[in-house]
Structure formats: structure tokens, C-alpha cells
mmCIF file of C-alpha atoms in Angstrom:
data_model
loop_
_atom_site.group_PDB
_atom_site.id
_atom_site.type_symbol
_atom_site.label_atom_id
_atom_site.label_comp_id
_atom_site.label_asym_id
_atom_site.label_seq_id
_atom_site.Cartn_x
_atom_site.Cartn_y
_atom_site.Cartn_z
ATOM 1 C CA UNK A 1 0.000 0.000 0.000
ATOM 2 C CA UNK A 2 1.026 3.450 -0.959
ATOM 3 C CA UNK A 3 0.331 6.748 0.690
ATOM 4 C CA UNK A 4 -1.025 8.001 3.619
ATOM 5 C CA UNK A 5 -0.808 6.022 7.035
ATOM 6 C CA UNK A 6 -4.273 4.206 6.722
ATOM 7 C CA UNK A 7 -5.771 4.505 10.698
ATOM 8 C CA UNK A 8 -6.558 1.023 12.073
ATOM 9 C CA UNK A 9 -10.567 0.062 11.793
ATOM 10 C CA UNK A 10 -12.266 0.392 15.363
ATOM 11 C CA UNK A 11 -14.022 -2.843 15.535
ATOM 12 C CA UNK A 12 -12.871 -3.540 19.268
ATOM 13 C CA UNK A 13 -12.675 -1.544 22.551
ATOM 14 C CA UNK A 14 -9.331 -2.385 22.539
ATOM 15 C CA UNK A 15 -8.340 -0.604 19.292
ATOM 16 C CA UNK A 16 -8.580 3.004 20.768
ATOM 17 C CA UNK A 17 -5.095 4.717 20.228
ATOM 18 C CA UNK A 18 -3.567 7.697 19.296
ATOM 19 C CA UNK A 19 -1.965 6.110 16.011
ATOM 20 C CA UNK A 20 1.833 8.120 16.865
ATOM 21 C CA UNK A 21 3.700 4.347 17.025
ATOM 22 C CA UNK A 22 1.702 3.413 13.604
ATOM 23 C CA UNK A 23 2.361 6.770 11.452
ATOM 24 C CA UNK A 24 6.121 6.340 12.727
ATOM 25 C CA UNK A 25 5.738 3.069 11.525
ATOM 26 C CA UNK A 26 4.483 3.824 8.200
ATOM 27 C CA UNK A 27 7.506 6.042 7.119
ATOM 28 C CA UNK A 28 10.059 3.281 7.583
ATOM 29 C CA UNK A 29 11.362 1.318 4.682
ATOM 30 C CA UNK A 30 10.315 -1.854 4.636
ATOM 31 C CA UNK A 31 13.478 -4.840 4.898
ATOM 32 C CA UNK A 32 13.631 -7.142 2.334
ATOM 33 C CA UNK A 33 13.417 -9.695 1.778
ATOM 34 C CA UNK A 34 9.888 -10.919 3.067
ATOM 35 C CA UNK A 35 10.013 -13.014 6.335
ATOM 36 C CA UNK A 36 7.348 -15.942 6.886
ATOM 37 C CA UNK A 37 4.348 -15.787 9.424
ATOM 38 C CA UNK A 38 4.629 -18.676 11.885
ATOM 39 C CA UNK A 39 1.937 -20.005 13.996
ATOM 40 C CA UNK A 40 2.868 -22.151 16.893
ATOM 41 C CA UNK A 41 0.610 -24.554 18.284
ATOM 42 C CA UNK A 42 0.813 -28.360 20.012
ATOM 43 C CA UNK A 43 1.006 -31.760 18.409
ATOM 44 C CA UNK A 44 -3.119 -32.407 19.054
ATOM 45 C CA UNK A 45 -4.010 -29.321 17.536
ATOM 46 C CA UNK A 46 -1.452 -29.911 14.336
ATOM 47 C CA UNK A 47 -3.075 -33.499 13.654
ATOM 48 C CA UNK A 48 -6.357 -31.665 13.725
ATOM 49 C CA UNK A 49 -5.314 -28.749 11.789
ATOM 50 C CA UNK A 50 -3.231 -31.165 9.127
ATOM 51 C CA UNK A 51 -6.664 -33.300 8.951
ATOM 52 C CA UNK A 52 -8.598 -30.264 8.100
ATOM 53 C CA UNK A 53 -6.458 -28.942 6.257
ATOM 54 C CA UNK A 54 -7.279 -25.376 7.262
ATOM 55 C CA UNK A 55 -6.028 -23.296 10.159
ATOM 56 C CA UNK A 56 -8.982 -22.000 11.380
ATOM 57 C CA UNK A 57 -9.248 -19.094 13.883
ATOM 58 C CA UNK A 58 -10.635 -19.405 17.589
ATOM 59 C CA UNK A 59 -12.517 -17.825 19.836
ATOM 60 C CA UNK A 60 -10.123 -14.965 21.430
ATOM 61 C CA UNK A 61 -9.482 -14.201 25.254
ATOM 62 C CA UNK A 62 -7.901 -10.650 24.696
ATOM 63 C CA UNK A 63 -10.338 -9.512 21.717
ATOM 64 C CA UNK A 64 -13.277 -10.808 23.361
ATOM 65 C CA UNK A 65 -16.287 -11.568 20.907
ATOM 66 C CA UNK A 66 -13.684 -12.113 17.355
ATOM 67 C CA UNK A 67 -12.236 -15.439 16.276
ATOM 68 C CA UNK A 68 -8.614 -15.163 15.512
ATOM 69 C CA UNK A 69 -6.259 -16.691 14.421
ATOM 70 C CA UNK A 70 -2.520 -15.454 15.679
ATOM 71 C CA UNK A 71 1.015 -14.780 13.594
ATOM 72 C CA UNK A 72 4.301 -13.632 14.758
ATOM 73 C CA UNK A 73 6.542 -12.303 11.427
ATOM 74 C CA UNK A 74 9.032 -15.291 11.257
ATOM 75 C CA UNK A 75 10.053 -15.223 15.127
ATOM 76 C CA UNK A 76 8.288 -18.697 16.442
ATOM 77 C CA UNK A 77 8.199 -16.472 20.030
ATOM 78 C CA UNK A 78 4.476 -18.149 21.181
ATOM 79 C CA UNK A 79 4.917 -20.524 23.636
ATOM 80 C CA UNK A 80 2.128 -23.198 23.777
ATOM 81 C CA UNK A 81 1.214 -24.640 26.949
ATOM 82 C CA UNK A 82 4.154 -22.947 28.615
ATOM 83 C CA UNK A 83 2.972 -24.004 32.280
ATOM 84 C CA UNK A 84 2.725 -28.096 30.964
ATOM 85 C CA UNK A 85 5.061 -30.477 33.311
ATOM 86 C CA UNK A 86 7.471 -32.770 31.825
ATOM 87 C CA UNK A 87 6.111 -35.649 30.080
ATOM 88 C CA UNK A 88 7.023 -38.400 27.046
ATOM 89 C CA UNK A 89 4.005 -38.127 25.669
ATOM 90 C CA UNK A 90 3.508 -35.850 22.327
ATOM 91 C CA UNK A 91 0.176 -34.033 22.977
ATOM 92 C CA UNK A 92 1.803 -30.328 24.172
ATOM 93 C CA UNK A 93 4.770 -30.593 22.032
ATOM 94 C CA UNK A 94 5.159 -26.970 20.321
ATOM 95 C CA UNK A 95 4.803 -27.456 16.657
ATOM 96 C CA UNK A 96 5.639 -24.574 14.301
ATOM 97 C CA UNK A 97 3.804 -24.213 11.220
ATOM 98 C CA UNK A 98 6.063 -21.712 8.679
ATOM 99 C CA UNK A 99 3.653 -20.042 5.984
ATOM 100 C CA UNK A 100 5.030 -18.288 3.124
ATOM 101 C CA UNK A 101 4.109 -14.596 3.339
ATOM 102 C CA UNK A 102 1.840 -14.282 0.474
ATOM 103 C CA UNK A 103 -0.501 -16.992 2.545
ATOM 104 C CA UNK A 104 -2.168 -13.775 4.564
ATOM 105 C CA UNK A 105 -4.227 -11.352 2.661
ATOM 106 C CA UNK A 106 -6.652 -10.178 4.786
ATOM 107 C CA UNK A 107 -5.281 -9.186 8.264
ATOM 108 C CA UNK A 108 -7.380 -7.645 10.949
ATOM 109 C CA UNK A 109 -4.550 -5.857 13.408
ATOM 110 C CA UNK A 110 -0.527 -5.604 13.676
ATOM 111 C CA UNK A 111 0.905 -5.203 17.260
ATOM 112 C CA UNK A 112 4.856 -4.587 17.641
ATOM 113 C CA UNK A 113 4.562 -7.488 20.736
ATOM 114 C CA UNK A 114 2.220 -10.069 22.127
ATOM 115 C CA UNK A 115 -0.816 -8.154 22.388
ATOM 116 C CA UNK A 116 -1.730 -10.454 25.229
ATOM 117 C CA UNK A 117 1.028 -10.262 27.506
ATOM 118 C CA UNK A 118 0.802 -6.628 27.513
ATOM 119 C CA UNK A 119 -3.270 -6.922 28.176
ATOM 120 C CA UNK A 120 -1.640 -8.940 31.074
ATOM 121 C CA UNK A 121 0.784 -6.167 32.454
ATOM 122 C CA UNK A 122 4.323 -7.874 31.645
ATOM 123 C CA UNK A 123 5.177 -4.965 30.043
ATOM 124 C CA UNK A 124 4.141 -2.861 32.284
ATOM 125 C CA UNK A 125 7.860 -1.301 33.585
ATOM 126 C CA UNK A 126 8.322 -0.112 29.957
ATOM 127 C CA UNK A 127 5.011 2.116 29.625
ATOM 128 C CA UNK A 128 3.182 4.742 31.357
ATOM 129 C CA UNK A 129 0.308 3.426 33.191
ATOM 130 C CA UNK A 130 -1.842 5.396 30.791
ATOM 131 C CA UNK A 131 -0.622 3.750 27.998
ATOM 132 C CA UNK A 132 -3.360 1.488 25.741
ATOM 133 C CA UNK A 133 -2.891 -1.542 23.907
ATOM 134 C CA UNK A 134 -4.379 0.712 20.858
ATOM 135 C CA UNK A 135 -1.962 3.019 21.316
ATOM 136 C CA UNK A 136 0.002 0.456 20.073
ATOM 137 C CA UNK A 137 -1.644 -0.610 16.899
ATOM 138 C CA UNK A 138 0.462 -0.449 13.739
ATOM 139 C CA UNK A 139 -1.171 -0.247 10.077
ATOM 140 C CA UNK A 140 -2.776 -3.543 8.787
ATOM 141 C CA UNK A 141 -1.106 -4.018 6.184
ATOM 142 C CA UNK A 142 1.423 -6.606 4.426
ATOM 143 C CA UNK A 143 3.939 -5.022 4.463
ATOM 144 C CA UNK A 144 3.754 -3.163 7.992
ATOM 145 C CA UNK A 145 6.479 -6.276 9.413
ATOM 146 C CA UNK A 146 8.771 -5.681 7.524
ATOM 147 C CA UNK A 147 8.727 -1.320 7.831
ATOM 148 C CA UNK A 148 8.815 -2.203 12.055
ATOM 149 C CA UNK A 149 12.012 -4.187 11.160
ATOM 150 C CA UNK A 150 13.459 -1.332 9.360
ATOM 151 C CA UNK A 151 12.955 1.240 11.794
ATOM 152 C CA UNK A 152 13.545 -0.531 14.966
ATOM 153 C CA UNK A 153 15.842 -3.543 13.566
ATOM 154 C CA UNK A 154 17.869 -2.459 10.672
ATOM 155 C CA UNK A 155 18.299 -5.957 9.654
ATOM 156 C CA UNK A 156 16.248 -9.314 9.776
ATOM 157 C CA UNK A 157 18.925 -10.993 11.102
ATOM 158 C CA UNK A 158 18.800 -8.397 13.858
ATOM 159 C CA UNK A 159 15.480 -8.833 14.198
ATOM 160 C CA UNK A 160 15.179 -12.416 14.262
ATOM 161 C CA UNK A 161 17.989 -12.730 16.508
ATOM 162 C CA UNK A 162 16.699 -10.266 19.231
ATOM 163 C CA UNK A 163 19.635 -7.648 18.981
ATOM 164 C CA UNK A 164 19.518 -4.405 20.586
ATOM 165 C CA UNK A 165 17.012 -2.249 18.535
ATOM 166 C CA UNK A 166 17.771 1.005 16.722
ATOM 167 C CA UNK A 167 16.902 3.639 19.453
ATOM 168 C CA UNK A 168 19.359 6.335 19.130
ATOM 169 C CA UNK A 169 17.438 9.124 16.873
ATOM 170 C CA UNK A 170 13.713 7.951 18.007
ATOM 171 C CA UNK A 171 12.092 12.311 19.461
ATOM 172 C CA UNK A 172 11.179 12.270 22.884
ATOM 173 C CA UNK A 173 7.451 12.708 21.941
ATOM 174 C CA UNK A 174 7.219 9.594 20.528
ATOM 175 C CA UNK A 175 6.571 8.081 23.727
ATOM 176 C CA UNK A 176 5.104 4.394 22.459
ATOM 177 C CA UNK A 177 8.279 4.187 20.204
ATOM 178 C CA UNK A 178 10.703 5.072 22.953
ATOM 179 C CA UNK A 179 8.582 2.397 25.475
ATOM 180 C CA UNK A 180 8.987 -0.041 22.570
ATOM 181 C CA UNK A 181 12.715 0.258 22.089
ATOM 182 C CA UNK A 182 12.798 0.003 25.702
ATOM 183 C CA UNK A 183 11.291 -3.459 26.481
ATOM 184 C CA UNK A 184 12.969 -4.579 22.907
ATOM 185 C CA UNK A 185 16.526 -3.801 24.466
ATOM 186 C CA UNK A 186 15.381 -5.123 28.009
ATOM 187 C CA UNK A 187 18.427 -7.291 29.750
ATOM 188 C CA UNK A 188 17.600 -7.519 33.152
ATOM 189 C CA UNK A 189 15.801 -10.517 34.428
ATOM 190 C CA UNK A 190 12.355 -10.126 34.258
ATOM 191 C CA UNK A 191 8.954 -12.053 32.653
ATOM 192 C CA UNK A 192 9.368 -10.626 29.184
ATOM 193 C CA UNK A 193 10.287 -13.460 26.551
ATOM 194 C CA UNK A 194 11.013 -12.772 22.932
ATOM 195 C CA UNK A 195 7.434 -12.061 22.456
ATOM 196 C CA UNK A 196 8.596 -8.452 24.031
ATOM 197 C CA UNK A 197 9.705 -7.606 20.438
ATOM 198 C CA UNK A 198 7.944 -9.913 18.208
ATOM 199 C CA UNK A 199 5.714 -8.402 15.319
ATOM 200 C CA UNK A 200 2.245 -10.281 16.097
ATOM 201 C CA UNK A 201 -0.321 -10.307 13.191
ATOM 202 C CA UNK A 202 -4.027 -11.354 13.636
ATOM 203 C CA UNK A 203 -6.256 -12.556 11.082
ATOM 204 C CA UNK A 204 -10.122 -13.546 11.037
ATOM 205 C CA UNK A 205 -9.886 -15.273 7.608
ATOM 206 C CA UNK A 206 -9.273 -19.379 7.695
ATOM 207 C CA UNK A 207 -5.595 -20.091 6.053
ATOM 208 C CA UNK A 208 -5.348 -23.492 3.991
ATOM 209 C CA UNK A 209 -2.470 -25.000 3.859
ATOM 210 C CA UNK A 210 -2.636 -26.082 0.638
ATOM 211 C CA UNK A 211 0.146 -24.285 -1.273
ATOM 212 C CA UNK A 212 1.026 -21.822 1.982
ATOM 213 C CA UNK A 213 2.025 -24.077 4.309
ATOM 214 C CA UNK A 214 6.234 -23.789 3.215
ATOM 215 C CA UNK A 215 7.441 -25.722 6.572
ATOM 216 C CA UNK A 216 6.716 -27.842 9.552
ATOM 217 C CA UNK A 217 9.507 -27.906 12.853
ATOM 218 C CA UNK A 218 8.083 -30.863 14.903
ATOM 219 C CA UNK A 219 8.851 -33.630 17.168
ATOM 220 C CA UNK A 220 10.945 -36.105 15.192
ATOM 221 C CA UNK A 221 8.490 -38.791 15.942
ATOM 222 C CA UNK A 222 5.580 -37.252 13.634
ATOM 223 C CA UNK A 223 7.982 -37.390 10.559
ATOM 224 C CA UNK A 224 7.345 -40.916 9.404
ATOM 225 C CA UNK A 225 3.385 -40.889 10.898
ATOM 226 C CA UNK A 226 0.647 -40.442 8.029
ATOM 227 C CA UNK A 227 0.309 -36.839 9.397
ATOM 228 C CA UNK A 228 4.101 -36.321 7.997
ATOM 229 C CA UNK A 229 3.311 -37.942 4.605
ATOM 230 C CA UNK A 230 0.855 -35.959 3.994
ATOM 231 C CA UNK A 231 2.678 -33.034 4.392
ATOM 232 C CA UNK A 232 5.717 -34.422 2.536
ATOM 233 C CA UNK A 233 3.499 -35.223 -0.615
ATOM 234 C CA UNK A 234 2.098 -32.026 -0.260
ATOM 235 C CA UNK A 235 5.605 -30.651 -0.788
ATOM 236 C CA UNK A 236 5.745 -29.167 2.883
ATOM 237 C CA UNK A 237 9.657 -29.178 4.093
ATOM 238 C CA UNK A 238 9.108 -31.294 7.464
ATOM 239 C CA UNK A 239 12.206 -29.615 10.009
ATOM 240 C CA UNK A 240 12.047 -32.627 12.758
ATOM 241 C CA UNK A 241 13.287 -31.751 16.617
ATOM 242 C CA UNK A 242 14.713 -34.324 18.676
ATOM 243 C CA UNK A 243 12.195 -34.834 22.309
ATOM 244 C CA UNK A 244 14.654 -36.756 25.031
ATOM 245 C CA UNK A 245 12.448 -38.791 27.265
ATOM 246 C CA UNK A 246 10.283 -36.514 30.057
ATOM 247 C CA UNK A 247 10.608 -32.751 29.008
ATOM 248 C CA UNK A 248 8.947 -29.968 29.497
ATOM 249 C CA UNK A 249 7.666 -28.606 26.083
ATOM 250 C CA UNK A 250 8.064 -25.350 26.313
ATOM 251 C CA UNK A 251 12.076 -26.381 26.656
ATOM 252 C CA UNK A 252 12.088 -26.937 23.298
ATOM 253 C CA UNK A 253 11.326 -23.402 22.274
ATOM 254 C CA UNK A 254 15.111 -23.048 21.549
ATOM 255 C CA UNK A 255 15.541 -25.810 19.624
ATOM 256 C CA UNK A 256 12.707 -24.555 17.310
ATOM 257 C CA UNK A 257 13.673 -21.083 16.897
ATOM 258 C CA UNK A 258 17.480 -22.876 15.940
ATOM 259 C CA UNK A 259 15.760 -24.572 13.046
ATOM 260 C CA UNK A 260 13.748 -21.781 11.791
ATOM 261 C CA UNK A 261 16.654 -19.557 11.643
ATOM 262 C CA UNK A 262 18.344 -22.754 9.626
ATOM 263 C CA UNK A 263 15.612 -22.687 7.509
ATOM 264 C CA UNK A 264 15.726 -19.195 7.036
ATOM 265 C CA UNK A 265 19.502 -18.919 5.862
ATOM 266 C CA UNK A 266 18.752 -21.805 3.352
ATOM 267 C CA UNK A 267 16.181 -19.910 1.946
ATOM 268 C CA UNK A 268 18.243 -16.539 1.794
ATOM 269 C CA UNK A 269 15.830 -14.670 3.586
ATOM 270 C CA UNK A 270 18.624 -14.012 6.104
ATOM 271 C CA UNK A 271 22.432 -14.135 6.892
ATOM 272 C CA UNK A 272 22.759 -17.198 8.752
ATOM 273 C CA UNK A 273 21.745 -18.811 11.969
ATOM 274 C CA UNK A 274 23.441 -16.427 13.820
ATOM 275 C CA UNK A 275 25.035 -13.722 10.745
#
């Protein structure tokens, strides 16, 4: 999209906001190339989803009264069933589904974090207590990602990775950018995971996976299943992750994010796993 900084629709409470973060947004140049949209989930919901063969979205608990369905721009930062104890069985394994970009056309809001945890006050040393989720809300549109990369990142590989974000010329009146920056360059122990700085898309429209779906990371032991041969035939890469007996699943969030970045380098859409 061209032109002026289109306002976000008001279709929620929640998207009341001055727009200052967004129009900031808007003026960046987007990075290139185009990163994925992930969507992380657990091994019962992928046979369903795979079975279907649509990712459908669900009721939401932040944006009360819409189905969603939720994206993060190439970081796989959502942890599913984070609080699970350490088992052998497969059910709340994280599974990462990798969509090419093209595979979202119709997206309903763009958030520079996990809208959720900041509905839940994790981020709440970073902002004024006035501060709104809305205020928050960045243009809905394709290409948005990839212009909050290039003003607060530089780089995908800096993104991706986490690195310290570009803060040095942001004005003092643009107080959501400078709060941003803030909990993107956070060090200090604290609750905030790489969801802190993780571009989150939402979407109301069903995605198939036929023909979107570029890449699966899973547990290794779903790779020769009929789930994984379906996905093989339908020319999805499958990127398999090693369980070791009783884990907790969200300790394999590292091993995931690993393989993505692999993935990524292959694909040239960055430096290297770690470039």
C-alpha cells in the first residue's frame, strides 16, 4: 500500500489509540526480503489442523467476541502450553507451522509485541500506566512487518535474533516508540520473553495449507506418521526436533527457533543462523 498512514478500523474496545507508534511506523522502509508468518501450536491441535487442512481461527481471550487466528513475522516467540510439566508423551509438544508470506491477505490488526502479555501487564515497567494496547496498533497491512524491522531492527537478522534495537534518533514525543525500544533492548531478568519484540499479526480469515504451508519444525516422531506424509506429498519441508524422554515442552522453544533460523539462511531470507 502506498500513501497516507491508513488509521486502524475500530471494531474492538481495545483498538482506541492515538496512532503516533503506527504513522512512525508507516515512514520506515520496509526490509527485504519478506520473512514468513509462523503459527505455533501443540502436536493435538497440528493433527487436527493437518486433517482439516485449514487453520482455522478461535474464539479470542484478549479480543473478546472475534475469532482469531494469531502470527508472529518469522520469530516462532508463542509458547504453547508454557505451564505443561514434563512428560514423554507428544500431545503439548510446540509445533511450528512456517507459511510463506503471500498466505495472509486479509489481516485484521498488527501489534509490535504479544498483544496479550501486555493486556496482562508484563510490560508494564516499559510504559506509562496510561498507555493502551491501541496506542500500540500499527497499520494492517502486508507489508507493515517488515517497515517495524526497518525502523527498529535495521536488519532481519537483527530482528530475528533479538539484537539491541535502533533507538538512538527515536524524538522524545514519541513516547510508544521510545517504550517499545525500551522493552525490545530489556536485559535484566524479568517475565518478558522474545514475544517483548515480536511483530504479532491477527487474522479472522481461515488459512489453507494447501500451497502456503512452506514448513513444519516438529517432534521427530511425527515425521514418518501419516500426518508427515501428507505433508511431505504435499511438498511441505518437514524440520524434525529431537524430544529426550520426560521434558517440558516449552524447553524446546530453543531448539525450534534454531531450526527456523536454519531454515531461514537456506532460503536466503537471512544471513545465517546467527550472521
Amino acid at each position: 500500500m502506498n500513501g497516507a498512514f491508513a488509521e486502524p478500523q475500530m471494531t474492538h474496545a481495545l483498538d482506541a489509540g492515538n496512532g503516533r507508534l503506527g504513522r512512525l511506523v508507516r515512514e520506515a522502509q520496509p526490509v527485504a526480503p519478506l520473512l514468513p508468518f509462523v503459527h505455533n501450536t501443540d502436536a493435538f491441535q497440528f493433527v487436527d489442523i493437518v486433517e482439516t487442512g485449514v487453520l482455522e481461527p478461535q474464539p479470542c481471550t484478549v479480543f473478546t467476541g472475534e475469532a482469531l487466528t494469531y502470527f508472529f513475522y518469522a520469530r516462532p516467540a508463542f509458547r504453547p502450553d508454557v505451564n505443561e510439566e514434563a512428560t514423554a508423551l507428544e500431545h503439548y509438544f510446540p509445533v511450528c507451522l512456517i507459511f510463506k508470506h503471500e498466505a495472509i491477505t486479509e489481516i485484521r490488526r498488527v501489534f509490535p509485541f504479544d498483544s496479550g502479555a501486555f493486556q496482562g501487564g508484563l510490560y508494564g515497567a516499559f510504559m506509562h500506566r496510561r498507555m493502551k494496547l491501541g496506542d500500540f496498533a500499527l497499520e494492517a497491512e502486508t507489508s507493515t512487518p517488515a517497515r517495524m524491522v526497518g525502523r527498529f531492527f535495521g536488519t532481519n537478522e537483527a530482528y530475528l535474533f533479538s539484537r539491541d534495537p535502533l533507538d538512538k534518533d527515536i524524538p522524545a514525543d514519541h513516547l510508544e516508540a521510545r517504550s517499545y525500544a525500551a522493552l525490545a533492548g530489556a536485559k535484566g531478568g524479568n517475565a518478558i520473553d522474545s514475544r517483548g519484540s515480536g511483530v504479532e499479526i491477527q487474522t479472522s480469515e481461515p488459512i489453507s495449507l494447501q500451497g502456503m504451508l512452506d514448513a513444519v519444525v516438529l517432534p521427530l516422531s511425527f515425521v514418518e506418521t501419516q500426518t508427515g506424509r501428507s505433508l511431505r506429498d504435499a511438498g511441505v519441508d518437514l524440520l524434525p526436533y529431537n524430544t529426550m524422554g520426560r521434558t517440558r515442552p516449552s524447553e524446546c522453544m530453543g531448539s525450534i527457533t534454531d531450526i527456523c533460523a536454519a531454515f531461514y539462511a537456506r532460503r536466503d531470507l537471512i544471513l545465517g543462523a546467527g550472521g
